[in-house]
Amino acid sequence: MKTGFVSSAPAALDAAALVILDAEGPASPLLPPAAAAWRAELHESKEFTGKLYDLAILHRPEGVAARRVVLAGTGPADKFTPAKLRNLVGAVVRKLKEKSVSSIALALDAGHDAGAAIEGAILGNFEPDRLKSKKEGLGSLESFTVCAPEDARAAFDRGVHIGHGQNFARDLVNEPGNLLTPTVLAARGQAMAAAAGLECEVLDRDRMRQLGMGSLLGVSQGSAEPPAFIIVRYRPAQAAPSNAHLALIGKGVTFDTGGISIKPAESMEKMKYDMAGGAAVLGAMQAIAALKPAIPVTAYVPTVENMPGSRAQRPGDIVTSLSGKTIEVLNTDAEGRLILNDAMTYARREGATHLVDAATLTGAIVIALGGVNAGLFANNDDLANRVLGAAAATGEKMWRMPMDDEYKDMLKTPFADLPNIGTRGAGSITAAKFLEAFAEETPWVHLDIAGTAWLDEAKPYLAKGPTGLPVRTFIQLAMGW
Ligand code: BES
Ligand code: ZN
Ligand code: ZN
């Protein structure tokens, strides 16, 4: 999809559809005069009232270059947020694609966030059907043009990079486990970094052995696919005044069978999305390379396949992590924390001052928060608030979860420093308490995205499948530092 930004008069735009936002009150000043009577009649008859997501289409209006004028309802103007604009534009794109509209122009006034609008268009245009020979889905738009006052151009340009970063992550998440192995994910990371002008390093199994990443290696040993540890570095041209160095860490399990503690067959196919955290980190880095925040950011993606092969680790095995802590593997399906702890230790040793990880870590977070909010866990209020602020600013929902000391008492074993699972209950919190032990004194936030990284049913603005969360939060966190 081609994206464009213009500041000319909306009525002069050549497109299959010109979209005008319509709040429930008086008509938008951007509405071409030729469509004014039509709009008044719609409101009069209550056929179209400007309710959020409502659409009305007028064909071949006079004095308008576009072949259609589309009214898109925003709901009451004072309740219309950038998050709603993002979703509304996504919904418009999906609705009009269904009608085989190939090019859209959207008229915005100064009060609208052109960045959120183009993000919504790019996200709405994503279809998870790359591997379908005959596309049954909604197809793809050829072009989307935002028409807005010139000073919205910078926000628009940022939105293009953010939308593409998010869709890059969604493409990775969507790829099945046979095609996207740890080796392939590493190659994708390298290709992205090369194209974006970032430095990328991939540690192989031998290197991880030398370093002593016994926790990560234990998970990978049941698979014929070798593990990889992907590191992507962004460095600002000008040294920032603070000494902050942000590490973004993402769980990269390309397929999670559970290992010897094998998962039931039902819905196991979904476990291809167990690398959504890693994909989000890589998608964010692609945008960060273009947007150039003032602080250094390094991405760490430990990637493995969790399989029950003959060399697989057994329940009861005890591994030694890079940190030196020993871990009793009571359940091989709690593998995310086993690969993340080695990545956290590595990032800290490289000088990271702030750790933020994203992981499809627990089924328990799906029970607690459903598909609405990601769970946020932290050992530091300042960093937690920074991440919550970035999430709120970009329309990604997160909810902070408790981390009382008592939960730590649920993680005990007589045989090693830590077991990899807790006693019954609070499964997402004990998982976070496990990770917290490896953050030591470093400020750290953990996002459990098991419920929010994958949509089981399409939304009006988003296809079924990978959501790309929390790419926008990561980008905003770096940009707003
Ligand atoms: N990848 C899963 C978590 C998950 C579950 C993600 C459902 C998305 C949807 C993780 O590796 C896992 O299996 N966790 C176990 C932990 C348990 C053994 C303590 C779980 O949540 O059941
Ligand atoms: Zn698992
Ligand atoms: Zn997993």
Coordinates of C-alpha atoms and ligand atoms in Angstrom, one line a residue:
M1 CA 0.0 0.0 0.0
K2 CA 1.4 3.4 -1.0
T3 CA 1.0 6.1 1.7
G4 CA 0.9 9.8 1.0
F5 CA 0.4 13.1 2.7
V6 CA -1.0 16.2 1.0
S7 CA -2.3 19.6 2.2
S8 CA -4.4 20.4 -0.8
A9 CA -8.2 20.9 -0.7
P10 CA -10.0 17.5 -0.1
A11 CA -12.5 18.0 -2.9
A12 CA -9.6 18.1 -5.4
L13 CA -8.2 14.7 -4.3
D14 CA -8.3 11.9 -6.9
A15 CA -9.3 8.7 -5.1
A16 CA -11.9 6.0 -5.2
A17 CA -13.1 7.3 -1.8
L18 CA -12.8 10.5 0.1
V19 CA -13.4 9.9 3.8
I20 CA -14.7 12.8 5.9
L21 CA -15.0 12.3 9.7
D22 CA -18.4 13.0 11.1
A23 CA -19.0 13.7 14.8
E24 CA -22.6 13.6 16.0
G25 CA -22.9 17.4 16.0
P26 CA -22.6 19.9 13.1
A27 CA -21.0 18.8 9.7
S28 CA -17.2 18.9 9.4
P29 CA -16.0 22.0 7.6
L30 CA -14.0 19.6 5.4
L31 CA -17.2 18.2 3.9
P32 CA -17.4 19.3 0.3
P33 CA -20.4 21.6 -0.2
A34 CA -21.9 19.2 -2.8
A35 CA -22.4 16.6 -0.1
A36 CA -23.9 18.9 2.5
A37 CA -27.5 18.3 1.6
W38 CA -27.0 14.5 1.5
R39 CA -25.4 14.6 4.9
A40 CA -28.1 16.7 6.4
E41 CA -30.8 14.3 5.1
L42 CA -28.9 11.3 6.6
H43 CA -28.8 12.9 10.0
E44 CA -32.4 14.0 9.7
S45 CA -33.7 10.5 8.9
K46 CA -31.3 9.0 11.5
E47 CA -30.0 6.7 8.8
F48 CA -26.5 7.9 9.7
T49 CA -26.0 9.7 13.0
G50 CA -22.2 9.9 13.3
K51 CA -22.0 7.0 15.8
L52 CA -18.4 5.6 16.1
Y53 CA -17.7 3.2 13.2
D54 CA -20.9 4.1 11.3
L55 CA -20.3 4.6 7.6
A56 CA -22.4 6.2 4.8
I57 CA -21.3 6.3 1.1
L58 CA -22.3 8.8 -1.5
H59 CA -21.4 8.0 -5.2
R60 CA -20.2 10.5 -7.7
P61 CA -20.9 13.7 -5.8
E62 CA -20.6 16.8 -7.9
G63 CA -17.6 19.1 -7.6
V64 CA -15.6 16.3 -5.9
A65 CA -12.7 14.6 -7.8
A66 CA -13.1 11.4 -5.8
R67 CA -15.6 8.8 -7.0
R68 CA -17.2 8.5 -3.5
V69 CA -17.6 10.6 -0.4
V70 CA -17.6 8.4 2.7
L71 CA -18.9 9.8 6.1
A72 CA -17.1 8.0 9.0
G73 CA -18.8 8.4 12.4
T74 CA -16.5 9.4 15.3
G75 CA -19.1 9.6 18.1
P76 CA -19.2 12.8 20.2
A77 CA -16.3 15.0 19.2
D78 CA -15.2 15.6 22.8
K79 CA -14.8 11.8 23.4
F80 CA -12.9 11.2 20.1
T81 CA -9.4 10.2 21.1
P82 CA -6.3 9.3 18.9
A83 CA -6.9 5.7 19.9
K84 CA -10.4 5.8 18.5
L85 CA -9.2 7.6 15.3
R86 CA -6.6 4.8 14.8
N87 CA -9.3 2.1 15.1
L88 CA -11.8 4.0 13.1
V89 CA -9.4 4.5 10.1
G90 CA -8.5 0.8 10.4
A91 CA -12.2 -0.1 10.3
V92 CA -12.8 2.2 7.3
V93 CA -10.0 0.6 5.4
R94 CA -11.3 -2.9 6.1
K95 CA -14.9 -2.0 5.2
L96 CA -13.9 -0.3 1.9
K97 CA -11.5 -3.0 0.9
E98 CA -14.5 -5.4 1.2
K99 CA -16.2 -3.2 -1.4
S100 CA -13.1 -3.4 -3.6
V101 CA -12.3 0.3 -3.2
S102 CA -8.6 0.5 -4.1
S103 CA -7.6 4.0 -3.1
I104 CA -8.6 6.2 -0.1
A105 CA -8.1 9.8 0.8
L106 CA -8.8 10.9 4.4
A107 CA -9.4 14.5 5.2
L108 CA -8.3 15.6 8.7
D109 CA -8.3 18.9 10.4
A110 CA -5.7 20.3 12.8
G111 CA -7.2 18.7 15.8
H112 CA -6.7 15.1 14.5
D113 CA -3.6 13.0 15.0
A114 CA -2.4 12.2 11.5
G115 CA 0.1 9.7 12.9
A116 CA -2.6 7.6 14.6
A117 CA -4.7 7.8 11.4
I118 CA -2.0 6.4 9.1
E119 CA -1.1 3.8 11.7
G120 CA -4.8 2.7 11.7
A121 CA -4.8 2.5 7.9
I122 CA -1.6 0.4 7.7
L123 CA -2.7 -1.9 10.5
G124 CA -6.2 -2.3 9.0
N125 CA -4.7 -3.2 5.6
F126 CA -2.8 -6.2 7.0
E127 CA -4.1 -9.6 6.0
P128 CA -2.7 -12.9 7.5
D129 CA -3.2 -14.7 4.2
R130 CA 0.3 -14.7 2.7
L131 CA 0.4 -18.4 2.2
K132 CA -3.1 -18.7 0.6
S133 CA -2.9 -19.4 -3.1
K134 CA -6.3 -17.8 -3.8
K135 CA -6.9 -14.9 -1.5
E136 CA -10.4 -15.0 0.1
G137 CA -9.7 -12.2 2.4
L138 CA -10.2 -8.5 1.9
G139 CA -7.2 -8.0 -0.4
S140 CA -5.1 -5.0 -0.2
L141 CA -5.5 -1.3 -0.8
E142 CA -3.3 0.3 -3.4
S143 CA -3.0 3.7 -1.8
F144 CA -4.0 5.7 1.3
T145 CA -3.5 9.5 1.4
V146 CA -3.9 11.7 4.4
C147 CA -5.0 15.2 3.6
A148 CA -4.2 17.5 6.5
P149 CA -2.6 20.9 7.5
E150 CA 1.1 20.9 6.6
D151 CA 2.3 20.8 10.3
A152 CA 0.8 17.3 10.7
R153 CA 3.3 15.9 8.2
A154 CA 5.9 14.9 10.8
A155 CA 3.4 13.0 12.9
F156 CA 2.2 11.3 9.6
D157 CA 5.8 10.3 8.8
R158 CA 6.3 8.8 12.2
G159 CA 3.0 6.9 11.9
V160 CA 4.2 5.3 8.7
H161 CA 7.3 3.9 10.3
I162 CA 5.3 2.8 13.4
G163 CA 2.7 1.0 11.3
H164 CA 5.2 -0.8 9.2
G165 CA 7.2 -1.8 12.3
Q166 CA 4.1 -3.3 13.8
N167 CA 3.1 -5.1 10.6
F168 CA 6.7 -6.5 10.3
A169 CA 6.2 -8.0 13.7
R170 CA 2.7 -9.4 12.8
D171 CA 4.2 -11.1 9.6
L172 CA 6.8 -12.8 11.8
V173 CA 4.2 -14.0 14.3
N174 CA 1.9 -15.2 11.6
E175 CA 4.5 -17.5 10.1
P176 CA 4.1 -21.1 11.1
G177 CA 6.7 -23.0 13.1
N178 CA 7.9 -25.1 10.2
L179 CA 8.9 -22.0 8.2
L180 CA 9.9 -19.7 11.0
T181 CA 12.5 -21.7 13.0
P182 CA 15.0 -20.0 15.3
T183 CA 17.5 -19.9 12.5
V184 CA 15.1 -18.2 10.2
L185 CA 14.0 -15.7 12.8
A186 CA 17.6 -14.8 13.3
A187 CA 18.0 -14.4 9.5
R188 CA 14.9 -12.1 9.5
G189 CA 16.4 -10.1 12.3
Q190 CA 19.7 -9.7 10.4
A191 CA 17.9 -8.8 7.2
M192 CA 15.8 -6.2 9.0
A193 CA 18.9 -4.7 10.7
A194 CA 20.8 -4.5 7.5
A195 CA 18.0 -2.8 5.7
A196 CA 17.4 -0.4 8.6
G197 CA 21.1 0.4 9.1
L198 CA 21.4 -1.3 12.5
E199 CA 24.1 -3.6 13.9
C200 CA 23.0 -7.2 14.4
E201 CA 24.9 -10.0 16.1
V202 CA 23.6 -13.6 16.4
L203 CA 25.1 -15.9 19.0
D204 CA 25.0 -19.6 18.1
R205 CA 24.8 -22.6 20.3
D206 CA 28.6 -23.0 20.7
R207 CA 29.0 -19.4 21.8
M208 CA 26.1 -19.7 24.3
R209 CA 27.8 -22.9 25.7
Q210 CA 31.0 -21.0 26.1
L211 CA 29.1 -18.2 27.9
G212 CA 27.2 -20.6 30.1
M213 CA 23.6 -20.0 29.1
G214 CA 22.6 -23.3 30.5
S215 CA 19.0 -22.3 31.1
L216 CA 18.3 -21.3 27.5
L217 CA 20.3 -24.3 26.1
G218 CA 18.3 -26.7 28.3
V219 CA 15.0 -25.6 26.5
S220 CA 16.5 -25.9 23.0
Q221 CA 18.1 -29.4 23.5
G222 CA 14.9 -31.3 22.7
S223 CA 14.7 -29.9 19.2
A224 CA 16.6 -30.6 16.0
E225 CA 16.5 -26.9 15.4
P226 CA 19.4 -25.1 16.9
P227 CA 18.7 -22.1 19.1
A228 CA 19.9 -18.5 18.4
F229 CA 20.4 -15.4 20.5
I230 CA 19.6 -12.3 18.4
I231 CA 21.1 -8.9 19.4
V232 CA 20.2 -5.7 17.5
R233 CA 21.8 -2.5 18.4
Y234 CA 20.6 1.1 17.8
R235 CA 23.0 3.9 18.9
P236 CA 22.0 7.6 18.6
A237 CA 24.4 9.8 16.6
Q238 CA 24.6 12.2 19.5
A239 CA 25.3 11.0 23.0
A240 CA 22.3 11.5 25.2
P241 CA 22.7 13.6 28.4
S242 CA 21.6 10.7 30.6
N243 CA 23.4 7.4 30.9
A244 CA 20.3 5.4 30.3
H245 CA 20.6 2.3 28.0
L246 CA 17.4 0.6 27.2
A247 CA 17.2 -3.2 26.7
L248 CA 14.2 -4.6 24.9
I249 CA 14.0 -8.3 25.5
G250 CA 11.5 -10.6 23.7
K251 CA 10.5 -14.2 24.1
G252 CA 11.3 -16.0 20.8
V253 CA 9.9 -19.5 21.2
T254 CA 9.1 -20.3 17.5
F255 CA 6.9 -23.2 18.6
D256 CA 5.9 -24.3 22.0
T257 CA 4.8 -28.0 22.3
G258 CA 5.4 -27.8 26.0
G259 CA 8.4 -30.2 25.7
I260 CA 8.2 -33.4 27.8
S261 CA 5.4 -31.7 29.9
I262 CA 3.6 -31.7 26.6
K263 CA 0.5 -29.5 25.9
P264 CA -2.9 -31.0 24.9
A265 CA -3.6 -31.1 21.1
E266 CA -6.5 -28.7 21.3
S267 CA -5.3 -25.3 20.1
M268 CA -1.6 -26.3 20.1
E269 CA -1.3 -24.8 16.6
K270 CA -1.6 -21.4 18.1
M271 CA 1.7 -21.9 19.8
K272 CA 3.4 -20.5 16.7
Y273 CA 2.8 -17.1 18.3
D274 CA 5.0 -17.9 21.2
M275 CA 7.6 -15.7 19.6
A276 CA 5.4 -12.6 19.6
G277 CA 7.5 -10.8 22.2
G278 CA 10.6 -11.3 20.1
A279 CA 8.8 -10.2 17.0
A280 CA 7.6 -7.0 18.7
V281 CA 11.1 -6.2 19.8
L282 CA 12.3 -6.6 16.2
G283 CA 9.4 -4.6 14.8
A284 CA 10.1 -1.8 17.3
M285 CA 13.8 -1.7 16.3
Q286 CA 12.9 -1.3 12.6
A287 CA 10.9 1.8 13.5
I288 CA 13.5 3.1 16.1
A289 CA 16.2 3.0 13.4
A290 CA 14.1 5.4 11.3
L291 CA 12.8 7.6 14.1
K292 CA 16.2 7.9 15.9
P293 CA 15.4 8.4 19.6
A294 CA 18.1 10.0 21.8
I295 CA 19.0 7.0 23.8
P296 CA 20.8 3.8 22.9
V297 CA 18.4 0.8 22.6
T298 CA 19.5 -2.8 22.3
A299 CA 17.1 -5.7 21.4
Y300 CA 17.7 -9.2 22.8
V301 CA 15.8 -12.0 21.3
P302 CA 16.5 -15.5 22.7
T303 CA 15.0 -17.9 20.2
V304 CA 14.4 -21.7 20.6
E305 CA 11.9 -24.3 19.6
N306 CA 10.4 -26.2 22.6
M307 CA 10.2 -29.8 21.5
P308 CA 10.0 -33.2 23.3
G309 CA 12.8 -34.9 21.3
S310 CA 15.0 -37.7 22.7
R311 CA 17.5 -35.2 24.0
A312 CA 14.9 -33.0 25.6
Q313 CA 15.3 -31.9 29.2
R314 CA 13.3 -33.8 31.7
P315 CA 11.1 -32.6 34.6
G316 CA 13.5 -32.5 37.6
D317 CA 16.6 -31.6 35.5
I318 CA 18.6 -28.9 37.1
V319 CA 20.3 -26.3 34.9
T320 CA 22.8 -23.6 35.7
S321 CA 21.9 -20.2 34.2
L322 CA 24.3 -17.5 32.9
S323 CA 23.7 -15.7 36.2
G324 CA 25.1 -18.7 38.1
K325 CA 21.7 -19.4 39.7
T326 CA 20.6 -23.1 39.5
I327 CA 17.1 -23.8 38.3
E328 CA 15.1 -27.0 38.8
V329 CA 12.9 -27.5 35.7
L330 CA 9.7 -28.9 37.3
N331 CA 7.7 -28.3 34.1
T332 CA 9.3 -28.1 30.7
D333 CA 6.3 -26.0 29.4
A334 CA 7.4 -23.1 31.6
E335 CA 10.2 -22.5 29.1
G336 CA 9.8 -18.8 28.4
R337 CA 11.3 -17.8 31.8
L338 CA 14.1 -20.2 31.2
I339 CA 15.2 -18.5 28.0
L340 CA 14.4 -14.9 29.2
N341 CA 16.5 -15.1 32.4
D342 CA 19.7 -15.8 30.4
A343 CA 18.9 -12.9 28.1
M344 CA 18.3 -10.6 31.0
T345 CA 21.6 -11.5 32.6
Y346 CA 23.4 -11.0 29.3
A347 CA 21.8 -7.6 28.7
R348 CA 22.8 -6.5 32.3
R349 CA 26.3 -7.6 31.6
E350 CA 26.4 -5.5 28.5
G351 CA 25.5 -2.4 30.5
A352 CA 21.7 -2.1 30.1
T353 CA 20.4 0.3 32.7
H354 CA 16.7 -0.5 32.1
L355 CA 15.2 -3.8 31.1
V356 CA 11.8 -4.2 29.4
D357 CA 10.7 -7.6 28.3
A358 CA 7.6 -8.8 26.4
A359 CA 6.6 -12.5 26.5
T360 CA 3.6 -14.7 25.8
L361 CA 4.5 -16.1 29.1
T362 CA 1.5 -17.6 30.9
G363 CA -2.0 -18.9 30.2
A364 CA -2.9 -17.5 33.6
I365 CA -2.7 -13.9 32.3
V366 CA -5.4 -14.8 29.7
I367 CA -7.6 -16.0 32.6
A368 CA -6.8 -12.8 34.6
L369 CA -7.0 -10.1 32.0
G370 CA -8.4 -11.8 28.8
G371 CA -7.6 -10.2 25.5
V372 CA -8.1 -6.7 26.7
N373 CA -5.0 -5.7 28.8
A374 CA -1.5 -7.0 28.8
G375 CA -0.2 -7.7 32.3
L376 CA 2.6 -5.4 33.5
F377 CA 4.9 -6.4 36.2
A378 CA 7.8 -4.3 37.6
N379 CA 10.4 -4.0 40.3
N380 CA 10.5 -0.2 39.8
D381 CA 7.7 2.3 39.9
D382 CA 9.4 4.9 37.7
L383 CA 10.0 2.5 34.9
A384 CA 6.5 1.0 35.3
N385 CA 5.0 4.4 35.0
R386 CA 7.1 5.3 32.0
V387 CA 5.9 2.1 30.2
L388 CA 2.3 2.6 31.3
G389 CA 2.5 6.2 30.0
A390 CA 3.9 5.1 26.6
A391 CA 1.2 2.4 26.4
A392 CA -1.6 4.9 27.1
A393 CA -0.2 7.4 24.6
T394 CA -0.2 4.8 21.8
G395 CA -3.5 3.1 22.6
E396 CA -2.0 -0.2 23.8
K397 CA -3.8 -1.4 27.0
M398 CA -1.8 -2.6 30.0
W399 CA -2.7 -3.3 33.6
R400 CA -0.1 -3.3 36.4
M401 CA -0.2 -6.5 38.5
P402 CA 0.9 -7.0 42.1
M403 CA 4.4 -8.2 43.0
D404 CA 4.2 -8.7 46.8
D405 CA 7.1 -10.5 48.5
E406 CA 4.7 -13.3 49.6
Y407 CA 4.5 -14.5 46.0
K408 CA 8.2 -15.2 46.1
D409 CA 7.6 -17.7 48.8
M410 CA 5.6 -19.7 46.3
L411 CA 8.8 -20.4 44.4
K412 CA 10.8 -22.8 46.5
T413 CA 12.7 -26.1 46.0
P414 CA 15.1 -27.9 48.3
F415 CA 17.2 -29.0 45.2
A416 CA 18.2 -25.8 43.5
D417 CA 18.2 -22.0 43.9
L418 CA 14.8 -21.7 42.1
P419 CA 12.1 -24.0 40.6
N420 CA 10.8 -22.8 37.3
I421 CA 7.1 -23.0 38.5
G422 CA 5.3 -21.9 41.6
T423 CA 2.8 -23.6 43.8
R424 CA -0.9 -23.4 42.7
G425 CA -2.4 -20.0 41.9
A426 CA -1.1 -16.6 40.7
G427 CA 0.7 -18.3 37.8
S428 CA 1.5 -15.0 36.0
I429 CA 2.8 -13.4 39.1
T430 CA 5.0 -16.3 40.1
A431 CA 6.4 -16.3 36.6
A432 CA 7.2 -12.6 37.0
K433 CA 8.7 -13.2 40.4
F434 CA 11.0 -15.8 38.8
L435 CA 12.2 -13.3 36.2
E436 CA 12.6 -10.6 38.9
A437 CA 15.3 -12.6 40.6
F438 CA 17.4 -12.2 37.5
A439 CA 16.8 -8.4 37.1
E440 CA 18.6 -8.0 40.5
E441 CA 18.9 -4.3 41.1
T442 CA 18.3 -3.2 37.5
P443 CA 14.9 -1.4 36.9
W444 CA 12.8 -3.9 35.0
V445 CA 9.3 -4.2 33.5
H446 CA 7.8 -7.4 32.2
L447 CA 4.8 -7.5 29.9
D448 CA 2.9 -10.7 29.7
I449 CA 1.2 -10.5 26.3
A450 CA -0.2 -14.1 26.1
G451 CA -3.7 -12.7 26.0
T452 CA -3.1 -9.7 23.8
A453 CA -0.6 -10.7 21.1
W454 CA -3.2 -12.8 19.1
L455 CA -6.8 -12.0 18.2
D456 CA -9.0 -15.1 18.0
E457 CA -11.7 -13.1 16.2
A458 CA -11.2 -10.2 13.8
K459 CA -12.1 -6.7 15.0
P460 CA -13.6 -4.2 12.7
Y461 CA -10.1 -2.6 12.5
L462 CA -7.9 -5.6 12.7
A463 CA -7.7 -9.0 11.0
K464 CA -7.8 -12.2 13.0
G465 CA -4.3 -13.3 14.2
P466 CA -1.3 -11.4 15.3
T467 CA -1.9 -7.9 16.8
G468 CA 1.7 -6.6 16.9
L469 CA 1.4 -5.6 20.5
P470 CA 3.5 -4.0 22.2
V471 CA 5.5 -2.5 19.2
R472 CA 4.0 1.0 19.7
T473 CA 4.7 1.1 23.4
F474 CA 8.3 0.1 22.8
I475 CA 8.8 2.8 20.2
Q476 CA 7.1 5.4 22.3
L477 CA 9.2 4.4 25.3
A478 CA 12.4 5.0 23.4
M479 CA 11.2 8.2 21.7
G480 CA 9.8 9.8 24.9
W481 CA 12.8 9.0 27.1
Ligands
BES1 N1 3.6 -20.2 25.8 C1 3.0 -20.6 27.0 C2 2.0 -19.6 27.6 C3 0.8 -19.3 26.7 C4 -0.4 -20.0 27.0 C5 0.8 -18.4 25.7 C6 -1.5 -19.7 26.3 C7 -0.3 -18.1 25.0 C8 -1.5 -18.8 25.3 C9 4.0 -20.8 28.1 O1 5.2 -21.3 27.7 C10 3.4 -21.9 29.0 O2 3.2 -23.0 28.5 N2 3.2 -21.6 30.3 C11 2.6 -22.5 31.2 C12 3.3 -22.3 32.5 C13 2.9 -23.4 33.5 C14 3.5 -24.7 33.1 C15 3.4 -23.0 34.9 C16 1.1 -22.2 31.3 O3 0.7 -21.0 31.2 O4 0.3 -23.1 31.3
ZN2 ZN 5.3 -23.4 27.4
ZN3 ZN 5.8 -20.7 25.8

